[in-house]
CSV table of N, CA, C and O in Angstrom, one decimal:
chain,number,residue,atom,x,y,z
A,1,UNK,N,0.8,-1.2,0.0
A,1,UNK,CA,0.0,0.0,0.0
A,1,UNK,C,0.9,1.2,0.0
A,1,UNK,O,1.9,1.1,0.8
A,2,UNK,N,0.8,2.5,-0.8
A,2,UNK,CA,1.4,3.5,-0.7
A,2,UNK,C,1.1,4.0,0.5
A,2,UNK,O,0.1,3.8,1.2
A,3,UNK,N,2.1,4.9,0.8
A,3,UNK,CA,2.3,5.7,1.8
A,3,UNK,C,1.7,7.2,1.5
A,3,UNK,O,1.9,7.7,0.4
A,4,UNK,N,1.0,7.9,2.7
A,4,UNK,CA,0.3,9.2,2.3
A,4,UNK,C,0.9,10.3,1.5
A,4,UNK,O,0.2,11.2,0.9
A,5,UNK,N,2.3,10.3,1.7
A,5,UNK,CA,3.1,10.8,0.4
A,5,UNK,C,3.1,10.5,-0.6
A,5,UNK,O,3.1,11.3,-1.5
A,6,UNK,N,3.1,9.0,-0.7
A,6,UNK,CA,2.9,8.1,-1.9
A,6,UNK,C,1.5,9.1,-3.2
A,6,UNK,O,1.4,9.7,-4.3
A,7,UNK,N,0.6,8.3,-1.8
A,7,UNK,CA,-0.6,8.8,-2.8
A,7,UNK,C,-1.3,10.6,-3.1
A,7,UNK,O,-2.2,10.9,-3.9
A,8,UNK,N,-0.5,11.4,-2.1
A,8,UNK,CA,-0.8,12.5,-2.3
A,8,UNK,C,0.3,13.3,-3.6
A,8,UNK,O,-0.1,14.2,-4.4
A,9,UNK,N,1.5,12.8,-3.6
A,9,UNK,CA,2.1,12.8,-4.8
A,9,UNK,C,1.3,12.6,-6.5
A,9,UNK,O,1.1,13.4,-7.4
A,10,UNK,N,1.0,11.1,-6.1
A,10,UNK,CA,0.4,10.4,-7.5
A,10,UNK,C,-1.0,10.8,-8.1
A,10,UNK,O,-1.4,10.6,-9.3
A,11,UNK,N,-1.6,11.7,-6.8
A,11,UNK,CA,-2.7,12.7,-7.0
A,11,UNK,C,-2.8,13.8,-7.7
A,11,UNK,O,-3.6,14.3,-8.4
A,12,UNK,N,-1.5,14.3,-7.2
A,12,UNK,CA,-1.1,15.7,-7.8
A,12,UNK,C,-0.8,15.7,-9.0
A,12,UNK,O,-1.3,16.5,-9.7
A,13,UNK,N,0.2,14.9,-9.6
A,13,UNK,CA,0.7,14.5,-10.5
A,13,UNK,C,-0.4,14.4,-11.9
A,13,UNK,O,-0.7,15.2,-12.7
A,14,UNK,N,-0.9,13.2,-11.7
A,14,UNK,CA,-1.7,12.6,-12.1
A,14,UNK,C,-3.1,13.6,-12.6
A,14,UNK,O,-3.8,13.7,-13.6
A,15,UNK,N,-3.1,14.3,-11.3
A,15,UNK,CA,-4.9,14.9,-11.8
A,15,UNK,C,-4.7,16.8,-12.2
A,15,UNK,O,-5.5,17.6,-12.6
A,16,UNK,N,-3.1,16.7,-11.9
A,16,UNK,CA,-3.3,18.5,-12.2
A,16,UNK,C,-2.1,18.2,-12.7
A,16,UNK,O,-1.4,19.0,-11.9
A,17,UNK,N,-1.1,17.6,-13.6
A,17,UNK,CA,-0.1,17.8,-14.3
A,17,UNK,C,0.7,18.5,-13.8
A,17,UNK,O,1.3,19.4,-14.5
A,18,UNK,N,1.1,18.3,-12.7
A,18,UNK,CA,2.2,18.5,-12.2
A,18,UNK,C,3.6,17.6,-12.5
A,18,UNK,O,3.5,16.5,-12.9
A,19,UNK,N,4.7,18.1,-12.4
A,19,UNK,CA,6.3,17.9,-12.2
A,19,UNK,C,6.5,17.2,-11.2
A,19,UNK,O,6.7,17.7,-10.1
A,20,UNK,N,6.5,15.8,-11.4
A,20,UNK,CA,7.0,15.3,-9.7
A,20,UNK,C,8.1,15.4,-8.9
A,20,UNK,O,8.2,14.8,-7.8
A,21,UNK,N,9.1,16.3,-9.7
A,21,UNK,CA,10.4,16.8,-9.0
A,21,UNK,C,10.0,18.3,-8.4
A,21,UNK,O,10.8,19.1,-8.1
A,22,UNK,N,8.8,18.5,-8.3
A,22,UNK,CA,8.3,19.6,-7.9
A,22,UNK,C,7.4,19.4,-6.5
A,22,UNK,O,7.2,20.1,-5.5
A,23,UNK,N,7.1,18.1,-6.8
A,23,UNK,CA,6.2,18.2,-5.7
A,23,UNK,C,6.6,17.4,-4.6
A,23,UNK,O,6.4,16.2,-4.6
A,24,UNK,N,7.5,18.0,-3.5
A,24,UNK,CA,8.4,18.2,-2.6
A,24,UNK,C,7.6,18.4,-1.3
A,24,UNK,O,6.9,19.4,-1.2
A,25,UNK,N,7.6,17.3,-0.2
A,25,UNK,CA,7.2,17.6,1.4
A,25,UNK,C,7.5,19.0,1.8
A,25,UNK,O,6.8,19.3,2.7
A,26,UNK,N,8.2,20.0,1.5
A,26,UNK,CA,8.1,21.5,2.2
A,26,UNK,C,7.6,22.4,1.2
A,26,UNK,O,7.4,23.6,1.4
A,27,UNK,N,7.3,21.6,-0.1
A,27,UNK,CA,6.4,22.7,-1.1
A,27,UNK,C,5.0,23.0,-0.6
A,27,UNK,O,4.5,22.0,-0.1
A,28,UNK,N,4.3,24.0,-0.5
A,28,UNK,CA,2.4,24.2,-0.1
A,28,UNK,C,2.3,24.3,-1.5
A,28,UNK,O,3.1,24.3,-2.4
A,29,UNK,N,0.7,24.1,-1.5
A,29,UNK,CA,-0.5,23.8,-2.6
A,29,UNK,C,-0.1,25.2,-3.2
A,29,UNK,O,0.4,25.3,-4.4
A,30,UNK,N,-0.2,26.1,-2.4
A,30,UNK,CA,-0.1,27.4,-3.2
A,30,UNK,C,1.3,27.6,-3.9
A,30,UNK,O,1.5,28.6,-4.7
A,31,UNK,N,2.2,26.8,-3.7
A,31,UNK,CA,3.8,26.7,-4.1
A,31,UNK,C,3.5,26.1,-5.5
A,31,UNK,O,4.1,26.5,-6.5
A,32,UNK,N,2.5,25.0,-5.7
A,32,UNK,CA,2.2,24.2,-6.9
A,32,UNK,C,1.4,25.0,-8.0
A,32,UNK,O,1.2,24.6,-9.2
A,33,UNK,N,0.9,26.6,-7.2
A,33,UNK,CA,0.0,27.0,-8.0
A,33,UNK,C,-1.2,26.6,-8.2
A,33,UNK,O,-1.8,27.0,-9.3
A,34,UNK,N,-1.8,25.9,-7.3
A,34,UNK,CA,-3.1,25.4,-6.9
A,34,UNK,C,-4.2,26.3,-6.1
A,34,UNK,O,-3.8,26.9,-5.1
A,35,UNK,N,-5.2,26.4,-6.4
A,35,UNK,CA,-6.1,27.2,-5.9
A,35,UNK,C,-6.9,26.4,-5.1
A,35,UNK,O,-6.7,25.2,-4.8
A,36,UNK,N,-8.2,27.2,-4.6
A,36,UNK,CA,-9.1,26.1,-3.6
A,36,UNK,C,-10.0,25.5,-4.4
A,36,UNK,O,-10.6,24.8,-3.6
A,37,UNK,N,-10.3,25.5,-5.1
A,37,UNK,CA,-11.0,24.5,-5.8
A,37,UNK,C,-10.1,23.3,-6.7
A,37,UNK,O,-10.5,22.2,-7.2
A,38,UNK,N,-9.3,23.7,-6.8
A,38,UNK,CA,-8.3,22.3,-7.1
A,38,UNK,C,-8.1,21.5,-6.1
A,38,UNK,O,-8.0,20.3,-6.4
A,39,UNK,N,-7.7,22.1,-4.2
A,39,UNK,CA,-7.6,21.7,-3.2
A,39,UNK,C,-8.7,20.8,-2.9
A,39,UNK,O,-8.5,19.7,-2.6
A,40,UNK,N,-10.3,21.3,-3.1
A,40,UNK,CA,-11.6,20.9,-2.9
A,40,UNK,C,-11.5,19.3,-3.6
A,40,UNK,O,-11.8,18.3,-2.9
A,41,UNK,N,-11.1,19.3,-4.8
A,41,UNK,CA,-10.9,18.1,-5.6
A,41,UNK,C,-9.7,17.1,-5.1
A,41,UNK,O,-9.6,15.9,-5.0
A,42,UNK,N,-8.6,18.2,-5.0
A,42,UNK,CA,-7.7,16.9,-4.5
A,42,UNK,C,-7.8,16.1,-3.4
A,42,UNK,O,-7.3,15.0,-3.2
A,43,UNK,N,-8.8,17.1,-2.2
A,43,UNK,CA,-9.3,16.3,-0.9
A,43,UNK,C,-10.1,15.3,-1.4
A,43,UNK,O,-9.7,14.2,-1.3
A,44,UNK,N,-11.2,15.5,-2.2
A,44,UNK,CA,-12.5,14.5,-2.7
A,44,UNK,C,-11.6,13.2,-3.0
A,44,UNK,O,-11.8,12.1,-2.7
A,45,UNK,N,-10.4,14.0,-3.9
A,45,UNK,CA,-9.7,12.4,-4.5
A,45,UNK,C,-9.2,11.5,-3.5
A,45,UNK,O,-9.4,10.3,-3.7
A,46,UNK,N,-8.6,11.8,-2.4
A,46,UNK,CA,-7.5,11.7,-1.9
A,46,UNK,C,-8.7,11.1,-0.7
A,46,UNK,O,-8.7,9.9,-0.6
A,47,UNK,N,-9.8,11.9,0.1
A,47,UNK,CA,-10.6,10.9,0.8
A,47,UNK,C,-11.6,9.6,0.3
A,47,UNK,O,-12.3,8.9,1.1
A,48,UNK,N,-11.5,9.3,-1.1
A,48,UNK,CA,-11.9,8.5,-1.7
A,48,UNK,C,-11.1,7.2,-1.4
A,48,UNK,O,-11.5,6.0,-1.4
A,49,UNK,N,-9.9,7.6,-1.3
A,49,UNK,CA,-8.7,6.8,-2.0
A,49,UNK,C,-8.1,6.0,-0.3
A,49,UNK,O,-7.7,4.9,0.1
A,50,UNK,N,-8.3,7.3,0.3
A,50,UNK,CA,-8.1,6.9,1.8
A,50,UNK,C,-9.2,6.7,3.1
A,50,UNK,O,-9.0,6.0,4.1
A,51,UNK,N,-10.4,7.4,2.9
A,51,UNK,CA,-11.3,7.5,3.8
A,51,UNK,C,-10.9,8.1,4.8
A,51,UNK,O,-11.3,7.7,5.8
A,52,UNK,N,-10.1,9.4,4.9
A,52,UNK,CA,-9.7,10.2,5.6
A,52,UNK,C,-10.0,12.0,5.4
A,52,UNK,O,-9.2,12.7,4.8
A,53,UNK,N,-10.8,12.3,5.7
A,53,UNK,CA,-11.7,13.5,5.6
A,53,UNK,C,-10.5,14.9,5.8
A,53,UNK,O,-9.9,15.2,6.9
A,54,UNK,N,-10.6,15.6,4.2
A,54,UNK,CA,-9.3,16.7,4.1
A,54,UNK,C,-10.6,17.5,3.8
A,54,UNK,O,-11.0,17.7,2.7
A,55,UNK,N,-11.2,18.0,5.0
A,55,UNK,CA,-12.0,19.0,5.0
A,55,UNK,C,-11.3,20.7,4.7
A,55,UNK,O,-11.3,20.8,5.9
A,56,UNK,N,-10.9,21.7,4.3
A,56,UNK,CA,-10.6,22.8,4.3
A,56,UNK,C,-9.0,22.8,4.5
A,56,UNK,O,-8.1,23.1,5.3
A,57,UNK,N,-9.0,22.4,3.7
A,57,UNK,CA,-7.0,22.4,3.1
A,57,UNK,C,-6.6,23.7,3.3
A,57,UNK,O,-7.3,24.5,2.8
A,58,UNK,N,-5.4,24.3,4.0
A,58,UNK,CA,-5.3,25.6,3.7
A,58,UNK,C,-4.7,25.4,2.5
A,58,UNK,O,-4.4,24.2,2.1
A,59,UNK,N,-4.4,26.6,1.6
A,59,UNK,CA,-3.4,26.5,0.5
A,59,UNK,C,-2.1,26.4,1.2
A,59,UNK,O,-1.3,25.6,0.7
A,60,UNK,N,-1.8,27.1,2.2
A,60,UNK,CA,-0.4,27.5,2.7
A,60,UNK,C,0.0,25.8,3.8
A,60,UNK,O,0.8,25.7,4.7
A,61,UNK,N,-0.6,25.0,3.3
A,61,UNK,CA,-0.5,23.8,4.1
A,61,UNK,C,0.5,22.8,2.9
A,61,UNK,O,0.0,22.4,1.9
A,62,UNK,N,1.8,22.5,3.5
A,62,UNK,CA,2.9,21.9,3.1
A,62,UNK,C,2.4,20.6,2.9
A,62,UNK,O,1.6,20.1,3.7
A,63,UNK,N,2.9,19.6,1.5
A,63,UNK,CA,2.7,18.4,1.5
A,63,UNK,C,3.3,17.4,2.8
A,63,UNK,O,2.5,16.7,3.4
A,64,UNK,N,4.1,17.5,2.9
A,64,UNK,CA,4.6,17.2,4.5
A,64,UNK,C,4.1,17.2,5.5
A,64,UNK,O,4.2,16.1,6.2
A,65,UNK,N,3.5,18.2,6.1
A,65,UNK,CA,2.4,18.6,7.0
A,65,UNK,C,1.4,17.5,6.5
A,65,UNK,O,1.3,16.5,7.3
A,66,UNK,N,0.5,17.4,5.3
A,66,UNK,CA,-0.9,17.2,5.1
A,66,UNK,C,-0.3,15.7,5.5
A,66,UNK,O,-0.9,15.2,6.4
A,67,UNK,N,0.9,15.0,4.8
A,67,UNK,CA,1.3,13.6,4.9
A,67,UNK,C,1.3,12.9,6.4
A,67,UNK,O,1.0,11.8,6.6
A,68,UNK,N,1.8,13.7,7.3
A,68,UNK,CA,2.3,13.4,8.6
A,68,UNK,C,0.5,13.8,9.4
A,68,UNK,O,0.5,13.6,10.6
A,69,UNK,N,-0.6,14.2,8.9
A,69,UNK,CA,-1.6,14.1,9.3
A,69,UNK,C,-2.7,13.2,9.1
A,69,UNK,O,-3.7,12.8,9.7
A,70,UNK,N,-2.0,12.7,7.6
A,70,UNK,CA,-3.5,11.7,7.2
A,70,UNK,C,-2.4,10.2,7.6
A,70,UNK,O,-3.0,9.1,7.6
A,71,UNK,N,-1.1,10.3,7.9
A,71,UNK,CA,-0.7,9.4,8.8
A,71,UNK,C,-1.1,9.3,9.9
A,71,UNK,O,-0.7,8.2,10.2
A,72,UNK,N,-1.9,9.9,11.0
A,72,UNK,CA,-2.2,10.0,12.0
A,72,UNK,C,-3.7,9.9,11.7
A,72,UNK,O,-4.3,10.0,12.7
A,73,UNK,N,-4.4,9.7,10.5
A,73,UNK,CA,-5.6,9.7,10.9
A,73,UNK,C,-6.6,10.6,11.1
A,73,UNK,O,-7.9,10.5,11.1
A,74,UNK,N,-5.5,12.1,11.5
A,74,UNK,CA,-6.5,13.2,12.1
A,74,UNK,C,-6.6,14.5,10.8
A,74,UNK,O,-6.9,15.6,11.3
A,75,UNK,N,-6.5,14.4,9.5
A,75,UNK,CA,-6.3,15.5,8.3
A,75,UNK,C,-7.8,16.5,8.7
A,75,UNK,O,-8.0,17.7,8.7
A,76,UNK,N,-8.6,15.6,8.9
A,76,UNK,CA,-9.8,16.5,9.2
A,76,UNK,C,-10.0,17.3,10.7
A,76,UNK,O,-10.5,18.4,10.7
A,77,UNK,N,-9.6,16.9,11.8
A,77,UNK,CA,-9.7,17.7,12.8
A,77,UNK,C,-8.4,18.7,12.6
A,77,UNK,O,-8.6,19.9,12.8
A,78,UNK,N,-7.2,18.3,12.3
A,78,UNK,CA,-6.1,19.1,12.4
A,78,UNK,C,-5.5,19.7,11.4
A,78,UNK,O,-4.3,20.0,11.2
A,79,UNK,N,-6.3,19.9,10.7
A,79,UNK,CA,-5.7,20.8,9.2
A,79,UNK,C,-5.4,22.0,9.8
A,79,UNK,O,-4.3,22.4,10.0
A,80,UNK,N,-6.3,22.6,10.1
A,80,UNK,CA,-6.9,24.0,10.2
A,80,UNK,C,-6.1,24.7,11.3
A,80,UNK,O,-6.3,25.9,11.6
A,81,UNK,N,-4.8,23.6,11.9
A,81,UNK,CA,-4.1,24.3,12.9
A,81,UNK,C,-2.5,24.1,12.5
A,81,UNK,O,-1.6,24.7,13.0
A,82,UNK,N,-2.4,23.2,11.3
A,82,UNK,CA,-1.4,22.5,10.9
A,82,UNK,C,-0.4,24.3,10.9
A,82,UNK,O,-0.9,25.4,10.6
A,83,UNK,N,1.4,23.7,11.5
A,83,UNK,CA,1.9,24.7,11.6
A,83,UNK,C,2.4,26.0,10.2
A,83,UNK,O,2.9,27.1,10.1
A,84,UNK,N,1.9,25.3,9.3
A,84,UNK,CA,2.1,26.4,8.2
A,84,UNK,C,0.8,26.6,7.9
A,84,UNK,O,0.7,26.9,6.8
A,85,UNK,N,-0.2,26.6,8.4
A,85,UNK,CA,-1.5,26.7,7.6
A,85,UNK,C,-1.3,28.3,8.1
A,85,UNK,O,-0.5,28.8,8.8
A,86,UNK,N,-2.9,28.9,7.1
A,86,UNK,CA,-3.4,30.3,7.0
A,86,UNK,C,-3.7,30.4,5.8
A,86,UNK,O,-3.1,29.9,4.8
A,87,UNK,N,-4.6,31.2,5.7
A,87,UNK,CA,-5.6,31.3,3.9
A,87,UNK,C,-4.6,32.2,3.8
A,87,UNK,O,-4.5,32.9,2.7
């Protein structure tokens, strides 16, 4: 089974044509040039895929951060405090 890097990678990649030498654990969504309704979709994908609820992504929220939370299970209660977040 991939790992939440794994699959948050292959998400990005895959559904918004991204550079996967780009898409780097200390890069944010807004680093990728992703907006919130790309965010809206990549959670939809990504809780489909995982059953882990990425309710209100910040943009300014690091793939690293998002990975080490849907590792833990908690993406949905703890986004919104995650240390780089802020709209």
């Amino acid at each position: 089974m991939p790992t939440s890097a794994e699959l948050i990678t292959s998400t990005l990649t895959e559904t918004f044509d991204l550079d996967p030498a780009e898409v780097t654990p200390e890069r944010t969504f807004e680093d990728l040039g992703l907006d919130s309704l790309a965010l809206v979709e990549m959670g939809l994908m990504l809780q489909e895929r995982t059953g882990i609820s990425l309710d209100d992504m910040p943009l300014r929220t690091t793939l690293g951060d998002l990975a080490a939370l849907m590792d833990r299970g908690t993406a949905g209660q703890a986004l919104t405090t995650a240390p780089n977040s802020g709209s």
